Coordinates of C-alpha atoms in Angstrom, one line a residue:
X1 CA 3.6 21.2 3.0
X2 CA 7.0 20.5 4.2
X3 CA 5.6 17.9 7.1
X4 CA 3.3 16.4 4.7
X5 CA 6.0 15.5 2.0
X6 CA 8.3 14.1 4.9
X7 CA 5.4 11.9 6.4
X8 CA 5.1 10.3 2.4
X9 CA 8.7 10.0 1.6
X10 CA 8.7 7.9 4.8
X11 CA 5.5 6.3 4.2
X12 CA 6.7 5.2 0.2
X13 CA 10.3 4.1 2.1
X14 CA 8.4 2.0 4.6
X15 CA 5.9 0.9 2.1
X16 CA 8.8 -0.3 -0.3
X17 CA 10.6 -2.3 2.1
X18 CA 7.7 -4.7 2.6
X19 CA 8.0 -7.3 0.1
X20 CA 11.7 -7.7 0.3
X21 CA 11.3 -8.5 3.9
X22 CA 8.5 -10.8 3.4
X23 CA 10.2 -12.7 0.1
X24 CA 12.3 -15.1 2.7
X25 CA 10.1 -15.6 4.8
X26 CA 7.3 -17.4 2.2
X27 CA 10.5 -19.0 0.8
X28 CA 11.2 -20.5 4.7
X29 CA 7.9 -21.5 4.7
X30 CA 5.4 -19.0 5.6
X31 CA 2.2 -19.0 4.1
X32 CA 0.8 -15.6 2.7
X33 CA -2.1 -15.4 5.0
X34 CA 0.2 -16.1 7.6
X35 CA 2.4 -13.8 7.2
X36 CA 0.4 -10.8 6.5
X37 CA -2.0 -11.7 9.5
X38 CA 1.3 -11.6 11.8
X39 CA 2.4 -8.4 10.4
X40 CA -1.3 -6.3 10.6
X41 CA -2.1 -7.5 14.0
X42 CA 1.7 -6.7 15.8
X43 CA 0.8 -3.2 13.5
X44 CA -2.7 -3.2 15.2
X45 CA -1.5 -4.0 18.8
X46 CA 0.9 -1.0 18.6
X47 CA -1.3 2.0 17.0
X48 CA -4.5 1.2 18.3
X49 CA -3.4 2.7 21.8
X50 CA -2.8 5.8 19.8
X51 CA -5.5 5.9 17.8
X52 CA -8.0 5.3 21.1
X53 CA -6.1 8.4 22.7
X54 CA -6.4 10.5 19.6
X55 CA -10.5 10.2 19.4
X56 CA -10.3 12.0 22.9
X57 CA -13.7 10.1 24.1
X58 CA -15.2 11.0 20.5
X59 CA -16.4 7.3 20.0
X60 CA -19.4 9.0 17.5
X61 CA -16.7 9.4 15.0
X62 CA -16.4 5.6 14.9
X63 CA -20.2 4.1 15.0
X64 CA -20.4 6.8 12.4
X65 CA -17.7 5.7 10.2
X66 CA -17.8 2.1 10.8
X67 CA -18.3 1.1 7.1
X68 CA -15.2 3.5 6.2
X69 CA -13.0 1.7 9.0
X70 CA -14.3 -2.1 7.3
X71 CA -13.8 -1.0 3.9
X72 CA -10.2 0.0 4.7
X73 CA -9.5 -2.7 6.8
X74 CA -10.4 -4.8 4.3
X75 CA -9.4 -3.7 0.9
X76 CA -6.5 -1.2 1.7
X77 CA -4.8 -3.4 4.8
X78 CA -6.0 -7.6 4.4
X79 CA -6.7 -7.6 0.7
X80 CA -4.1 -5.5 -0.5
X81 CA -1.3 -6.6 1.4
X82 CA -1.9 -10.8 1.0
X83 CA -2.5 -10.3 -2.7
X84 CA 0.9 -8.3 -3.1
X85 CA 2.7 -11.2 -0.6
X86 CA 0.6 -14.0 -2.5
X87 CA 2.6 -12.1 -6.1
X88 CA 5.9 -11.9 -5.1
X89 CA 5.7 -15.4 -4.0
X90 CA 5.5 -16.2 -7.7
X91 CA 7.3 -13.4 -9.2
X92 CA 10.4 -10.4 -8.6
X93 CA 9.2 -7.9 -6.1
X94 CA 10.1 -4.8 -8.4
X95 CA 7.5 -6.3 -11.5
X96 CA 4.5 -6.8 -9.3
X97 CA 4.7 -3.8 -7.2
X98 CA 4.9 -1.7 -10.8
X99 CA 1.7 -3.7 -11.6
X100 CA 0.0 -3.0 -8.4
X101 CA 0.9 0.7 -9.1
X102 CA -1.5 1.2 -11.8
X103 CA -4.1 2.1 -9.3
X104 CA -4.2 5.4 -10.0
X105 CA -5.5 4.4 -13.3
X106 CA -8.2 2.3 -11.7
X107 CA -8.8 5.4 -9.0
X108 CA -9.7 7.5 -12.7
X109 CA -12.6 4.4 -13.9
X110 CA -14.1 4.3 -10.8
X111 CA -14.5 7.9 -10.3
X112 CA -15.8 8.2 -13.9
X113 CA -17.8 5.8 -13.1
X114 CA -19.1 6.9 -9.7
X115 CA -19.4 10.5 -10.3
X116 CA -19.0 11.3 -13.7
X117 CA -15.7 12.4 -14.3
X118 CA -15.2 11.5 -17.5
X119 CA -10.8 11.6 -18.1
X120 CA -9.3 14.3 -19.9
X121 CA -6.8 13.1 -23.0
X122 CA -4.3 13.4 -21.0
X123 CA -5.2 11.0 -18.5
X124 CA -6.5 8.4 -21.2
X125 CA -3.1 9.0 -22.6
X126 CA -1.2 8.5 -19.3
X127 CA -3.6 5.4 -19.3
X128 CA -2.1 3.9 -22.4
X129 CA 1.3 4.5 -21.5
X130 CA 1.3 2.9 -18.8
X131 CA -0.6 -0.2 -20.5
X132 CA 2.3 -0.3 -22.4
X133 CA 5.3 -0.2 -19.8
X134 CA 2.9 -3.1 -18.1
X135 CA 3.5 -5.1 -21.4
X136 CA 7.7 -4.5 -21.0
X137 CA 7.4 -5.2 -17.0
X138 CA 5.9 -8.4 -17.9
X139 CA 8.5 -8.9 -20.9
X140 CA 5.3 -9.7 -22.8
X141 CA 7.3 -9.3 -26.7
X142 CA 10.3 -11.4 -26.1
X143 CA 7.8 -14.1 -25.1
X144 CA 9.1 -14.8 -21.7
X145 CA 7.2 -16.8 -19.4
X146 CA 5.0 -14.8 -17.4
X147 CA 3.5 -16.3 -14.1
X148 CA -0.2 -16.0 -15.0
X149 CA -0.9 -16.3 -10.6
X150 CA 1.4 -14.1 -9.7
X151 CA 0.3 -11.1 -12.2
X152 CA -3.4 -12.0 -11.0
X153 CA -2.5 -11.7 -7.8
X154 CA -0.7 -8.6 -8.3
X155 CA -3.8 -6.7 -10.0
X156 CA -6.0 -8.0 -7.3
X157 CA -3.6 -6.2 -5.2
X158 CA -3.7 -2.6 -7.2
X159 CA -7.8 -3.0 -6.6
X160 CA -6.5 -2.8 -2.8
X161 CA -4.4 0.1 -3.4
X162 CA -6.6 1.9 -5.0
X163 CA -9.0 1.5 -2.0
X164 CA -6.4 2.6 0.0
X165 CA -5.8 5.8 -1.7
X166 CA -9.7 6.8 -1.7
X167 CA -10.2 6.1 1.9
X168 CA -6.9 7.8 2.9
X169 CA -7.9 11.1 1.5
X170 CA -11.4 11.4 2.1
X171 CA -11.6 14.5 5.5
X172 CA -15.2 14.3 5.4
X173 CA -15.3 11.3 7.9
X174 CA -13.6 13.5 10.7
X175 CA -11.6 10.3 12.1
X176 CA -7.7 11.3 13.0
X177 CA -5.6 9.9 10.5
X178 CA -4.1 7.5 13.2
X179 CA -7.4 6.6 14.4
X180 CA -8.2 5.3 11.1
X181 CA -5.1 3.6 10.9
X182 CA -5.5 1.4 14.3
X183 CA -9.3 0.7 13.1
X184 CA -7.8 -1.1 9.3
X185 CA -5.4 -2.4 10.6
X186 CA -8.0 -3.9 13.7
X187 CA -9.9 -5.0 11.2
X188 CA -7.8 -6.5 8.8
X189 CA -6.2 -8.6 11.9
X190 CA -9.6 -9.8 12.8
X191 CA -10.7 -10.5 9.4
X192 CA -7.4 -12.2 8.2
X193 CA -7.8 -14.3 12.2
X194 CA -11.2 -15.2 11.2
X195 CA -10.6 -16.4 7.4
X196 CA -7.7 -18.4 9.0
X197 CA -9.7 -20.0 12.0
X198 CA -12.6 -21.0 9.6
X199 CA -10.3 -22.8 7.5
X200 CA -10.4 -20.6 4.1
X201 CA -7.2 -18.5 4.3
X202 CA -3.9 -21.2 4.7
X203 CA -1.7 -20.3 7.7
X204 CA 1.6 -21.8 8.3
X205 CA 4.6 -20.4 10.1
X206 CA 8.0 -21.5 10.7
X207 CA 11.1 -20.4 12.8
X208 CA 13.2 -21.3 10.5
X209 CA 16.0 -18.8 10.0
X210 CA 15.5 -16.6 6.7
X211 CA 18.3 -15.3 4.6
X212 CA 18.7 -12.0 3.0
X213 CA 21.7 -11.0 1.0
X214 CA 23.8 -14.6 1.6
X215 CA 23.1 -14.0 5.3
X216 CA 20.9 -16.0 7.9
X217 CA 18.6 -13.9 10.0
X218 CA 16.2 -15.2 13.0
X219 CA 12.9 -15.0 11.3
X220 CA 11.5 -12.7 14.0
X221 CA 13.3 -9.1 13.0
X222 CA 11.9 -9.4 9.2
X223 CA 8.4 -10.4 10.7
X224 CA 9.0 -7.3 13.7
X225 CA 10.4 -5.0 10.7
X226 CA 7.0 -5.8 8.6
X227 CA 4.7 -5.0 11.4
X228 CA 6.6 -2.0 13.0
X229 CA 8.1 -0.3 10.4
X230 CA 5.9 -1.6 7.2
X231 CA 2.5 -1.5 8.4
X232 CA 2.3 0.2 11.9
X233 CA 4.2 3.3 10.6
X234 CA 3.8 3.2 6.8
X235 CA 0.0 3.5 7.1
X236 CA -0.1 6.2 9.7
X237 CA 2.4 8.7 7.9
X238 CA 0.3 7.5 5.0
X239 CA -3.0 8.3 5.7
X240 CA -1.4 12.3 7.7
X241 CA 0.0 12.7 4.3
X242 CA -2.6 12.0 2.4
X243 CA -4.6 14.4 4.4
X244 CA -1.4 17.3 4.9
X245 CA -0.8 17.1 0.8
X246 CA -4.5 16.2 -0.9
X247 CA -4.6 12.9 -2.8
X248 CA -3.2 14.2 -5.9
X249 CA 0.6 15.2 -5.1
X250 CA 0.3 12.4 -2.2
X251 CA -0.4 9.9 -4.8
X252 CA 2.8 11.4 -7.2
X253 CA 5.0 11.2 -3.8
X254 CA 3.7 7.7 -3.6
X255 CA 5.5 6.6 -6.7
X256 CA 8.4 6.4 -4.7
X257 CA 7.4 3.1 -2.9
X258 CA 8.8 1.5 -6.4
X259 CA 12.1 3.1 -6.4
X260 CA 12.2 2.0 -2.4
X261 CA 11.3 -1.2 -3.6
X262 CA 13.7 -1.8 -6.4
X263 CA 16.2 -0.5 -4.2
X264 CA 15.5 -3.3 -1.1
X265 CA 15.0 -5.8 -3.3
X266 CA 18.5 -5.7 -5.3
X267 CA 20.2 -4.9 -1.6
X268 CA 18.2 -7.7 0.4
X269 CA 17.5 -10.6 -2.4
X270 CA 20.0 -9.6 -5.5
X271 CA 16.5 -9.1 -7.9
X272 CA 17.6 -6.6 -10.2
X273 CA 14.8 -5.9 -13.2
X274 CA 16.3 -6.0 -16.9
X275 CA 16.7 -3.2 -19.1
X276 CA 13.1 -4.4 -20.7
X277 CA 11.7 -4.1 -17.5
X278 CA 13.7 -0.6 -16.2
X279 CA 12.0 0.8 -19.1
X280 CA 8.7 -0.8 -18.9
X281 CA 8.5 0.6 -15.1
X282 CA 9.3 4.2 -16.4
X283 CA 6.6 3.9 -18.8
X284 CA 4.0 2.6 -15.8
X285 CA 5.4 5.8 -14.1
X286 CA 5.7 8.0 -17.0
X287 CA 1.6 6.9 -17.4
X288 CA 0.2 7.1 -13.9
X289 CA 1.9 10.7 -13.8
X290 CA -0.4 11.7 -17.0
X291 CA -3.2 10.3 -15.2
X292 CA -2.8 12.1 -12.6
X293 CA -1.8 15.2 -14.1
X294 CA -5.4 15.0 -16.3
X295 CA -7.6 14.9 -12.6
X296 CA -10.2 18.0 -12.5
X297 CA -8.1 20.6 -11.2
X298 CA -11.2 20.7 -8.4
X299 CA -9.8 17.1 -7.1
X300 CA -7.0 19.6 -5.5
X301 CA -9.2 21.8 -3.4
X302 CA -9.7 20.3 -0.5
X303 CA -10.5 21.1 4.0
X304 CA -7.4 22.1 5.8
X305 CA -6.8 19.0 7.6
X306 CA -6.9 19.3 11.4
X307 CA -3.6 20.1 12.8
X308 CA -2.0 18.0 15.0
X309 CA -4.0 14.8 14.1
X310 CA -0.6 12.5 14.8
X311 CA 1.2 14.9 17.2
X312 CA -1.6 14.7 19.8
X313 CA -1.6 10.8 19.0
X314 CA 2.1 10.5 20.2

């Protein structure tokens, strides 16, 4: 329990820091599509040697799971991550992460939908509560202007997310948690490489320095931070939490990729949400904890993950 919970904190830190890192750098000049494709393959080039190691010759595991490893690479690594750079290019950090984190309520439909779960009250009122701190986040009543792109392309982003904490939890597949890891994030490099190359994802760098809190920094330690730290290590001590804690209390530690995010964002850029919107994301969390807290209670029995997943990996 103890290892799990450390692995998420860090995970949720790492997590958070992304789009405050990545803000400058579209302001410089980088493109979305660039910059996410930069930041997944550096990510992929540094866990996949792990994640090789930690299948110990078991390459049945991946031929067997190779829909699992798109799917992730896909939605949880390329789709999630350009949609949430492609928001903040046209909105605050802190409002469309706290949109994208209403994925637990789509993780509810879709397993209603799938298997039959239909939500308790509880969840259905989690639901609404957080429909309503979405309204204050987006300062919907005063009649502010609201960037109609940038929300899109925040909740295409929470469809991402929600992927992301499906796949993450599901034992059944047998891959190592950094094994999945190096696969998504493989995949979302080659995908990302391949929209790019075609000519239907825009991709435009510069070395232009960026600036962060007033000072100028060489664009290459925000860009190393977002694959290293953001990607690389966020989704491995993701994906061994998810599997150490069960998706359930994963999913509440989790939450803390907003604080981590408010937090970077005020430090780094001096965005700082109003009190409309400070209430409007403890409302979003106030909901998604009801949701959660109305899962079956069977959503918390789960296998005992395989010890040492990561260790071995390192």
């Amino acid at each position: 329990m103890s290892r799990g919970l450390l692995w998420a904190v860090l995970s949720a830190a790492s997590f958070g820091m992304s789009g405050a890192l990545a803000r400058p750098l579209l302001d410089a000049g980088w493109t979305p599509g660039a910059a996410v494709l930069v930041r997944v393959a550096l990510a992929a080039v540094v866990v996949l040697p792990f994640g090789i190691r930690a299948l110990k010759g078991r390459w049945h595991l991946v031929t067997e799971n190779l829909l699992t490893i798109g799917l992730y690479g896909i939605l949880a690594v390329a789709a999630a991550q350009f949609c949430y750079f492609s928001a903040v290019q046209h909105m605050e950090v802190a409002p469309a992460l706290l949109i994208e984190y209403t994925a637990p309520a789509a993780v509810v439909v879709w397993l209603w939908l799938r298997d039959g779960q239909r939500p308790s009250w509880i969840t259905l009122a989690g639901a609404g509560v957080a429909a309503l701190g979405l309204v204050l986040v987006l300062d919907l009543a005063s009649g502010a202007s609201v960037s109609p792109v940038g929300v899109a392309w925040a909740l295409a982003a929470m469809v991402g997310c929600a992927a992301y904490f499906l796949i993450s939890a599901d034992e059944d597949n047998g891959l190592p948690p950094i094994s999945l890891a190096a696969g998504g994030l493989t995949v979302g490099a080659v995908s990302l490489g391949a929209l790019g190359f075609a000519g239907l994802l825009p991709l435009h760098a510069t070395t232009v320095d960026t600036v962060y809190a007033g000072h100028a920094i060489a664009w290459w330690i925000p860009m190393g931070l977002l694959g290293l730290v953001t990607a690389a290590l966020a989704y491995t001590m993701g994906i061994q939490a998810s599997r150490l804690l069960g998706s359930r209390l994963a999913s509440f530690v989790a939450l803390l990729e907003v604080v981590a995010a408010v937090v970077f964002a005020w430090v780094l850029l001096g965005e700082l949400p109003g009190p409309m919107q400070f209430a409007g994301g403890l409302l979003i969390l106030l909901g998604v904890v009801g949701v959660k807290l109305g899962e079956p209670r069977t959503a918390e029995i789960e296998p005992l993950p395989i010890a040492g997943d990561l260790d071995a990996a390192a």
